[in-house]
Coordinates of C-alpha atoms (C1' of nucleotides) in Angstrom, one line a residue:
Chain A
M1 CA -22.8 -14.4 4.1
D2 CA -23.7 -14.2 7.8
R3 CA -22.3 -15.1 11.1
K4 CA -23.5 -18.7 11.0
D5 CA -21.0 -19.2 8.2
L6 CA -18.2 -18.2 10.6
T7 CA -16.4 -19.8 13.4
R8 CA -15.2 -17.4 16.1
I9 CA -11.5 -18.2 16.9
D10 CA -11.0 -15.4 19.4
D11 CA -12.1 -11.8 20.0
Y12 CA -10.4 -10.6 16.8
T13 CA -10.3 -13.7 14.6
W14 CA -13.1 -15.3 12.5
E15 CA -12.8 -18.3 10.3
I16 CA -14.6 -19.3 7.1
P17 CA -14.0 -23.0 6.8
Q18 CA -12.5 -24.5 3.6
S19 CA -15.7 -26.4 3.2
F20 CA -17.7 -23.2 2.7
R21 CA -17.3 -23.7 -1.0
E22 CA -15.9 -26.5 -3.1
G23 CA -12.6 -25.5 -4.6
M24 CA -11.3 -23.4 -1.7
R25 CA -7.7 -24.5 -1.0
V26 CA -7.5 -23.0 2.5
P27 CA -9.8 -21.6 5.2
I28 CA -10.1 -17.8 5.4
R29 CA -9.2 -15.9 8.6
I30 CA -10.9 -12.6 9.0
L31 CA -9.2 -10.3 11.5
A32 CA -11.8 -7.9 12.8
N33 CA -13.4 -6.8 16.1
E34 CA -17.1 -6.9 16.9
E35 CA -17.6 -3.5 15.3
L36 CA -16.2 -4.4 11.9
V37 CA -17.0 -8.0 11.3
D38 CA -20.6 -7.7 10.1
D39 CA -19.7 -5.0 7.5
I40 CA -17.0 -7.2 6.2
I41 CA -19.1 -10.4 5.7
T42 CA -22.0 -8.5 4.1
G43 CA -19.8 -6.5 1.7
E44 CA -18.7 -7.5 -1.8
A45 CA -15.1 -8.0 -0.8
I46 CA -15.7 -11.2 1.0
E47 CA -16.9 -13.1 -2.1
Q48 CA -13.7 -12.0 -3.8
A49 CA -11.8 -13.4 -0.8
V50 CA -13.6 -16.7 -1.2
Q51 CA -12.6 -16.7 -4.9
T52 CA -9.0 -15.8 -4.0
A53 CA -8.9 -18.8 -1.6
H54 CA -9.1 -21.0 -4.8
L55 CA -5.6 -20.2 -5.8
P56 CA -3.6 -23.4 -6.1
G57 CA -0.8 -24.1 -3.6
L58 CA -2.1 -21.8 -0.9
V59 CA -0.9 -22.7 2.6
G60 CA -2.2 -22.0 6.1
H61 CA -5.1 -19.6 5.7
L62 CA -6.0 -16.7 3.5
V63 CA -5.8 -13.6 5.7
V64 CA -8.5 -10.8 5.5
M65 CA -7.5 -7.5 7.1
P66 CA -9.9 -5.4 9.1
D67 CA -9.7 -2.6 6.5
V68 CA -10.6 -4.9 3.6
Y69 CA -12.6 -3.5 0.7
S70 CA -13.6 -4.6 -2.8
G71 CA -10.9 -4.7 -5.5
Q72 CA -10.4 -6.3 -8.9
G73 CA -10.1 -10.1 -8.7
A74 CA -8.8 -10.2 -5.1
P75 CA -10.1 -7.7 -2.6
V76 CA -7.8 -4.9 -1.2
G77 CA -6.7 -6.1 2.3
I78 CA -5.6 -9.7 1.9
V79 CA -2.5 -11.9 2.4
A80 CA -2.3 -15.1 0.3
A81 CA 0.7 -17.3 0.8
S82 CA 1.4 -19.9 -1.8
K83 CA 3.9 -22.7 -1.4
Y84 CA 7.1 -21.9 -3.3
P85 CA 7.7 -23.1 -6.0
A86 CA 4.9 -25.7 -6.1
G87 CA 2.1 -23.2 -5.8
A88 CA 0.8 -20.5 -8.1
I89 CA 1.2 -16.7 -8.6
A90 CA -1.6 -14.3 -9.4
P91 CA -1.0 -10.7 -10.4
G92 CA -4.6 -9.8 -9.3
A93 CA -3.7 -10.8 -5.8
I94 CA -0.9 -8.2 -5.7
G95 CA -2.9 -5.5 -7.4
H96 CA -2.8 -2.9 -10.2
D97 CA -1.0 -0.3 -8.2
I98 CA 2.2 -2.3 -7.6
N99 CA 4.0 -1.1 -4.5
T100 CA 1.5 1.5 -3.6
G101 CA 2.7 2.4 -0.1
V102 CA 3.5 5.1 2.4
R103 CA 6.5 7.1 3.3
L104 CA 6.4 8.8 6.7
L105 CA 8.7 11.7 7.6
G106 CA 9.1 13.1 11.1
S107 CA 10.4 16.6 11.9
S108 CA 11.5 18.8 14.7
I109 CA 9.1 21.6 13.7
K110 CA 6.7 22.5 16.4
R111 CA 3.1 22.6 15.3
A112 CA 2.5 25.8 17.3
D113 CA 5.3 27.5 15.3
A114 CA 3.9 26.4 12.0
D115 CA 0.2 27.1 12.5
D116 CA 0.2 30.5 10.8
L117 CA 2.2 29.0 7.9
M118 CA 0.0 26.1 7.2
D119 CA -2.0 27.7 4.3
E120 CA 1.2 28.8 2.6
L121 CA 2.7 25.3 3.1
A122 CA -0.3 23.7 1.6
D123 CA 0.0 26.1 -1.4
K124 CA 3.6 25.3 -1.9
L125 CA 3.1 21.5 -1.7
H126 CA 0.4 21.8 -4.3
E127 CA 2.7 23.9 -6.5
F128 CA 5.6 21.5 -6.2
I129 CA 3.8 18.2 -6.6
P130 CA 1.9 17.3 -9.8
C131 CA -1.4 15.7 -9.0
G132 CA -4.2 13.9 -10.8
V133 CA -4.3 10.9 -13.2
D134 CA -3.2 13.0 -16.2
A135 CA -0.4 14.8 -14.3
E136 CA 2.8 14.9 -16.2
G137 CA 5.9 15.0 -14.0
S138 CA 8.6 17.5 -13.6
L139 CA 11.3 15.0 -14.6
Q140 CA 10.3 13.9 -18.2
L141 CA 12.8 11.1 -18.5
S142 CA 13.8 8.9 -21.4
K143 CA 12.6 5.2 -21.5
S144 CA 16.2 4.0 -21.0
E145 CA 16.5 6.2 -17.9
I146 CA 13.3 4.7 -16.6
D147 CA 14.9 1.3 -16.9
H148 CA 17.6 2.5 -14.5
V149 CA 14.9 3.8 -12.1
A150 CA 13.3 0.3 -12.3
Q151 CA 16.6 -1.4 -11.6
S152 CA 17.7 0.9 -8.8
G153 CA 14.5 2.1 -7.0
A154 CA 15.1 4.9 -4.4
Q155 CA 18.9 4.5 -5.0
W156 CA 18.4 6.1 -8.4
A157 CA 17.2 9.2 -6.5
L158 CA 20.3 9.2 -4.3
R159 CA 22.5 9.4 -7.4
K160 CA 20.4 12.3 -8.6
D161 CA 20.7 14.2 -5.3
M162 CA 17.0 13.7 -4.5
A163 CA 17.7 11.5 -1.4
K164 CA 19.7 11.2 1.7
Q165 CA 21.5 8.0 2.7
D166 CA 19.3 7.9 5.8
D167 CA 16.2 7.8 3.6
L168 CA 17.3 4.5 2.2
V169 CA 18.5 3.0 5.5
R170 CA 15.0 3.6 6.9
A171 CA 13.1 2.3 3.9
E172 CA 11.8 -1.2 3.5
E173 CA 14.4 -3.2 1.5
G174 CA 16.5 -0.1 1.3
G175 CA 14.1 1.2 -1.3
R176 CA 15.2 -1.3 -3.9
L177 CA 14.1 -4.9 -4.7
N178 CA 16.8 -7.2 -6.1
E179 CA 16.2 -9.1 -9.4
A180 CA 14.1 -6.5 -11.1
N181 CA 13.9 -7.1 -14.8
P182 CA 12.9 -4.0 -16.8
S183 CA 13.3 -5.9 -20.0
K184 CA 10.1 -7.8 -19.1
V185 CA 8.1 -4.6 -18.9
S186 CA 6.1 -3.5 -22.0
E187 CA 6.9 -0.4 -24.1
T188 CA 3.5 1.0 -23.1
A189 CA 4.4 0.8 -19.4
R190 CA 7.9 2.3 -20.0
A191 CA 6.4 5.2 -21.9
L192 CA 3.9 6.0 -19.2
G193 CA 6.7 5.7 -16.6
A194 CA 8.9 8.1 -18.5
Q195 CA 6.2 10.8 -18.2
Q196 CA 5.0 10.2 -14.7
L197 CA 8.0 9.9 -12.3
G198 CA 7.6 12.4 -9.5
T199 CA 3.8 12.7 -9.8
L200 CA 1.2 11.8 -7.1
G201 CA -1.7 10.4 -9.2
G202 CA -5.3 10.4 -8.2
G203 CA -7.9 8.3 -6.3
E204 CA -6.8 7.7 -2.7
H205 CA -3.3 9.0 -3.2
F206 CA -2.3 12.0 -1.1
I207 CA 0.4 13.9 0.7
E208 CA -0.6 15.0 4.2
I209 CA 0.9 17.2 6.8
S210 CA 0.1 16.0 10.3
Y211 CA 1.4 16.4 13.8
V212 CA 2.2 13.9 16.6
D213 CA -0.9 14.0 18.8
E214 CA 0.1 11.4 21.4
V215 CA 2.9 9.0 22.0
F216 CA 2.2 5.5 23.4
N217 CA 5.6 3.9 23.3
R218 CA 8.3 6.5 24.2
A219 CA 11.4 4.4 23.5
A220 CA 10.2 3.4 20.1
A221 CA 9.1 7.0 19.3
I222 CA 12.6 8.2 20.0
T223 CA 14.1 5.6 17.7
M224 CA 11.6 6.7 15.0
G225 CA 12.3 10.4 15.5
L226 CA 8.7 11.2 16.5
K227 CA 7.9 13.6 19.3
E228 CA 4.6 15.0 20.6
G229 CA 3.5 18.3 19.0
R230 CA 6.0 18.1 16.0
L231 CA 5.0 18.1 12.4
T232 CA 5.1 15.0 10.2
A233 CA 4.6 14.4 6.4
Q234 CA 3.1 11.4 4.8
I235 CA 3.3 10.4 1.1
H236 CA 0.8 7.8 -0.1
C237 CA 1.3 6.8 -3.7
G238 CA 2.6 4.0 -5.9
S239 CA 3.9 3.1 -9.3
R240 CA 1.4 5.2 -11.4
G241 CA 0.7 4.0 -15.0
Y242 CA 3.8 1.9 -15.0
G243 CA 2.7 -0.6 -12.4
R244 CA -0.9 -0.6 -13.6
Q245 CA 0.2 -1.5 -17.1
V246 CA 2.5 -4.3 -15.8
C247 CA -0.4 -5.9 -13.9
A248 CA -2.8 -5.6 -16.8
D249 CA -0.2 -7.0 -19.3
Y250 CA 0.5 -10.1 -17.2
I251 CA -3.1 -10.8 -16.3
E252 CA -3.7 -10.9 -20.0
R253 CA -0.7 -13.0 -20.7
F254 CA -1.6 -15.5 -18.0
Q255 CA -5.1 -15.7 -19.4
D256 CA -3.6 -16.5 -22.8
V257 CA -1.6 -19.5 -21.4
A258 CA -4.3 -20.8 -19.1
D259 CA -4.9 -23.9 -21.1
K260 CA -1.2 -24.8 -21.1
Y261 CA -1.2 -25.0 -17.3
D262 CA -4.8 -26.0 -16.8
A263 CA -5.1 -22.8 -14.8
H264 CA -8.7 -21.8 -14.6
P265 CA -9.5 -19.3 -11.9
P266 CA -13.1 -18.5 -10.7
N267 CA -12.6 -14.9 -11.9
P268 CA -10.5 -13.8 -15.0
N269 CA -8.8 -11.1 -12.9
L270 CA -7.4 -13.9 -10.7
A271 CA -5.5 -15.4 -13.7
F272 CA -2.5 -17.4 -12.4
V273 CA 0.4 -19.6 -13.5
P274 CA 2.6 -22.0 -11.5
L275 CA 5.4 -20.3 -9.7
D276 CA 8.0 -22.3 -11.6
A277 CA 6.6 -21.3 -15.1
S278 CA 8.7 -19.0 -17.3
E279 CA 5.7 -16.6 -17.4
A280 CA 5.8 -16.4 -13.6
E281 CA 9.5 -15.5 -13.6
D282 CA 8.9 -12.8 -16.3
Y283 CA 6.1 -11.3 -14.2
M284 CA 8.2 -11.4 -11.0
G285 CA 11.0 -9.5 -12.8
A286 CA 8.5 -6.9 -14.2
M287 CA 6.6 -6.6 -10.9
R288 CA 9.9 -5.9 -9.0
A289 CA 10.7 -3.3 -11.6
A290 CA 7.4 -1.6 -11.0
A291 CA 8.0 -1.9 -7.2
N292 CA 11.3 -0.1 -7.6
Y293 CA 9.6 2.6 -9.8
A294 CA 7.2 3.2 -6.8
Y295 CA 10.1 3.3 -4.3
A296 CA 11.8 5.9 -6.5
N297 CA 8.6 7.9 -7.0
R298 CA 7.9 8.2 -3.2
Q299 CA 11.6 9.3 -2.8
V300 CA 11.3 12.0 -5.5
L301 CA 8.0 13.2 -3.9
A302 CA 9.8 13.3 -0.5
H303 CA 12.4 15.5 -2.1
R304 CA 9.7 17.8 -3.4
V305 CA 8.1 18.0 0.0
R306 CA 11.4 19.0 1.4
E307 CA 11.7 21.7 -1.3
A308 CA 8.2 23.0 -0.4
F309 CA 9.1 23.1 3.3
D310 CA 12.3 25.0 2.5
E311 CA 10.2 27.7 0.8
V312 CA 8.1 28.3 3.9
I313 CA 10.2 27.4 7.0
E314 CA 13.9 28.1 7.4
G315 CA 15.7 24.7 7.5
G316 CA 12.3 23.0 7.1
G317 CA 13.3 20.6 4.4
D318 CA 16.4 19.4 6.2
S319 CA 14.5 18.8 9.4
L320 CA 12.2 16.2 7.6
R321 CA 13.7 12.8 8.4
T322 CA 12.3 9.5 7.0
V323 CA 10.7 7.4 9.7
Y324 CA 9.9 4.5 7.3
D325 CA 8.7 3.7 3.8
V326 CA 6.5 0.7 3.4
A327 CA 4.8 -1.2 0.5
H328 CA 1.2 -2.2 0.5
N329 CA 0.9 -4.2 -2.8
L330 CA 3.8 -6.6 -3.3
G331 CA 4.6 -10.3 -3.8
Q332 CA 7.8 -11.7 -2.1
V333 CA 9.5 -15.0 -1.4
E334 CA 9.7 -15.5 2.3
M335 CA 10.2 -18.2 4.9
H336 CA 7.3 -18.9 7.2
E337 CA 6.3 -21.5 9.7
V338 CA 3.0 -23.2 8.6
E339 CA 1.4 -25.9 10.8
G340 CA 4.8 -26.5 12.5
K341 CA 6.8 -26.7 9.3
H342 CA 9.2 -24.1 8.0
M343 CA 8.6 -23.5 4.4
R344 CA 9.4 -21.1 1.6
C345 CA 6.3 -19.2 0.5
Y346 CA 5.4 -16.7 -2.2
V347 CA 3.4 -14.1 -0.1
H348 CA 0.9 -12.0 -2.1
R349 CA 0.1 -8.9 -0.1
K350 CA -2.7 -6.6 -1.6
G351 CA -3.7 -3.8 0.7
A352 CA -1.5 -5.2 3.4
A353 CA 1.9 -4.2 4.7
R354 CA 4.7 -6.5 5.6
A355 CA 5.0 -6.5 9.4
F356 CA 7.9 -8.7 10.6
G357 CA 8.2 -9.1 14.3
P358 CA 11.3 -8.1 16.4
G359 CA 14.6 -9.8 15.3
T360 CA 13.3 -11.0 11.9
P361 CA 15.9 -10.8 9.1
G362 CA 14.9 -8.4 6.4
I363 CA 13.9 -5.6 8.7
S364 CA 15.8 -2.3 8.2
L365 CA 18.7 -2.2 10.6
P366 CA 17.6 0.7 12.8
Y367 CA 14.4 -1.3 13.6
R368 CA 15.5 -4.9 13.5
A369 CA 15.5 -5.3 17.3
L370 CA 12.3 -3.4 17.8
G371 CA 10.2 -4.9 15.0
Q372 CA 9.2 -3.5 11.7
P373 CA 7.3 -0.1 11.8
V374 CA 3.7 -0.3 10.6
I375 CA 2.3 3.0 9.3
V376 CA -1.5 3.1 9.2
P377 CA -2.4 6.3 7.4
G378 CA -6.2 6.1 7.6
S379 CA -8.0 7.9 4.7
M380 CA -6.6 11.3 3.8
G381 CA -7.5 13.8 6.4
E382 CA -8.1 11.1 9.0
T383 CA -6.2 10.1 12.1
S384 CA -3.1 8.1 11.3
W385 CA -1.3 5.6 13.5
V386 CA 2.3 4.5 13.8
M387 CA 2.8 1.0 15.2
L388 CA 5.5 -1.7 15.6
A389 CA 5.0 -5.2 14.4
T390 CA 5.0 -7.9 17.2
R391 CA 5.9 -11.6 17.1
D392 CA 2.4 -12.9 16.7
A393 CA 2.1 -11.3 13.3
M394 CA 4.4 -14.0 12.0
S395 CA 2.0 -16.8 12.8
K396 CA -1.3 -15.0 12.5
S397 CA -0.8 -13.1 9.2
F398 CA 2.4 -14.3 7.6
G399 CA 4.1 -11.2 9.1
S400 CA 1.6 -8.7 7.8
A401 CA -0.6 -5.9 9.0
C402 CA -3.3 -3.6 7.6
H403 CA -2.6 -0.8 5.1
G404 CA -5.1 1.7 6.6
A405 CA -5.9 4.0 3.7
G406 CA -9.3 2.6 2.7
R407 CA -12.5 3.4 1.0
T408 CA -16.1 3.0 2.1
M409 CA -17.2 2.2 -1.4
S410 CA -15.7 0.0 -4.1
R411 CA -14.3 2.0 -7.1
H412 CA -17.2 0.5 -9.1
E413 CA -19.8 1.9 -6.6
A414 CA -17.9 5.1 -6.3
S415 CA -18.1 5.8 -10.1
Y416 CA -21.9 6.3 -9.7
Q417 CA -21.5 8.9 -6.9
G418 CA -21.3 12.1 -8.9
E419 CA -19.6 15.3 -7.7
A420 CA -16.8 15.4 -5.3
I421 CA -17.8 15.9 -1.7
L422 CA -14.4 14.9 -0.4
D423 CA -12.9 18.4 -0.2
D424 CA -15.9 19.7 1.7
Q425 CA -15.7 16.8 4.2
L426 CA -12.0 17.6 4.7
E427 CA -12.6 21.3 5.1
N428 CA -15.3 20.6 7.7
R429 CA -12.7 18.7 9.7
G430 CA -10.5 21.8 9.7
V431 CA -8.0 20.2 7.3
R432 CA -6.5 22.5 4.6
V433 CA -7.1 20.9 1.2
R434 CA -5.4 21.5 -2.1
S435 CA -6.5 19.2 -4.9
G436 CA -5.9 18.8 -8.6
D437 CA -8.4 17.3 -11.1
T438 CA -11.0 15.9 -8.7
S439 CA -12.6 13.6 -11.4
T440 CA -10.7 10.7 -9.9
S441 CA -11.4 11.4 -6.3
G442 CA -15.1 12.2 -6.9
G443 CA -16.1 8.9 -5.4
V444 CA -13.6 8.8 -2.6
Q445 CA -15.3 9.0 0.7
L446 CA -13.6 9.3 4.0
K447 CA -13.6 6.3 6.3
E448 CA -14.2 6.8 10.0
N449 CA -13.3 3.3 11.2
I450 CA -9.5 3.8 11.6
D451 CA -9.6 3.4 15.4
A452 CA -11.5 0.1 15.1
V453 CA -9.0 -1.1 12.5
V454 CA -6.1 -0.2 14.9
D455 CA -7.9 -1.8 17.8
T456 CA -8.1 -5.0 15.8
V457 CA -4.5 -4.9 14.7
S458 CA -3.3 -4.4 18.3
G459 CA -5.9 -6.7 19.8
A460 CA -5.0 -9.5 17.4
G461 CA -1.4 -9.0 18.3
L462 CA -0.1 -8.0 14.9
A463 CA 1.4 -4.7 16.0
G464 CA 1.5 -2.3 19.0
K465 CA 0.7 1.4 19.2
V466 CA 3.6 3.9 19.1
A467 CA 2.0 7.2 18.2
R468 CA -1.2 8.8 16.9
L469 CA -1.0 11.5 14.2
K470 CA -3.7 14.2 13.5
P471 CA -4.0 15.8 10.1
L472 CA -3.5 19.5 9.3
A473 CA -3.3 19.7 5.5
V474 CA -3.8 17.4 2.5
V475 CA -2.8 17.6 -1.1
H476 CA -4.5 15.1 -3.4
G477 CA -5.3 14.4 -7.1
Chain B
dA1 C1' -5.0 2.2 -9.1
dT2 C1' -5.5 3.7 -14.2
dG3 C1' -3.2 7.1 -21.5
dT4 C1' -10.3 4.6 -16.4
dA5 C1' -15.6 1.3 -17.7
dC6 C1' -18.6 -4.5 -15.8

DNA sequence: ATGTAC
């Protein structure tokens, strides 16, 4: 694809018309600045976006985020809104790592006071947090306990003294989706979940200590508890094998019933069924269960980070306060205005965060008047940004923004890349690294386009800058 | 992303 296939809407928006290929249900809107657009349209993710635009019942336009990259079925970095309940639902447009996301914690600890302690802090984080694909957790729960986790999300951790009330108040959806249905989750998934709660996983998943480098919106930063020169902690992870298995199980099941619904996607990983099919309801219940597992997992990891801080800094754990916790891979029923009409939609977000503008119902109370926080972590060891959603996000991207933590290569390409160079790259940037089994991160390469991504998100009017964070230490799988 | 593999 090249630029002649695109219509330029404005400085940050490019459209691929519905006529680009027969079978597309909506046009595609790529959100990207001059610097990013050519890479996006020449990469392999864009063909996946074209295929995703075939999903029946899509409304408005398929949104492609500036940090998009190649995924399975749908690319990572898209928003696809389907009319509810007349449209379709596709697990591949939500992703295998259901509710992968980010928890950001702020603190009152001055960077200058912690400089000499950073190596010890990195050691303790690594000691307290099991990493890698095969990491088994410190919790070792029964399958029936995992059903409680899947039902209650981060609230389960509150009952187990691994959360503060304020953690939940400042998490998206209070850290728990309603109408989760663990009985629709396979035995295989439940068994994996029982072993893995409280583990970080591999690939792009990481825990990072950073500091607030610069504040751009002082009032918002105060509400968020972010102050220049103070330490922060970020936890980027998801639902581990539990969510992966839920996605795989339902893609297979949807493929099996394709004939019944005359549902034939351009790619088997984009298997779909009508939203009002019983199989769709089962998937939604299982997917919400996996989302709650991920909310609980980030909460348990936040607890472990607090324990690690306590070992090194007096009162360190207690000073870590949740700023926000946001999901990147989720499907939700929401009201949106499309071509002048209010309608109920099923919004698939894959590699995209919800970003509701100021005053929108559903935003956590401390932030409802300001707009939903948008955490853009960059790759591990990269600059991160904290932003606030603005009103334009509702019309431009179904109330969504980028997810930030991207790859330069698809997983498929990365699998050919051989030995890990990631840790050397990180060390060269002066970031302390502690890693587990690097076999899963061997192909992870650091992106350096985070500032262009953030320029696009703010230029397109999805979110405004609040603060920039700089990395000090990373723990990854 | 992953009891890893188009």
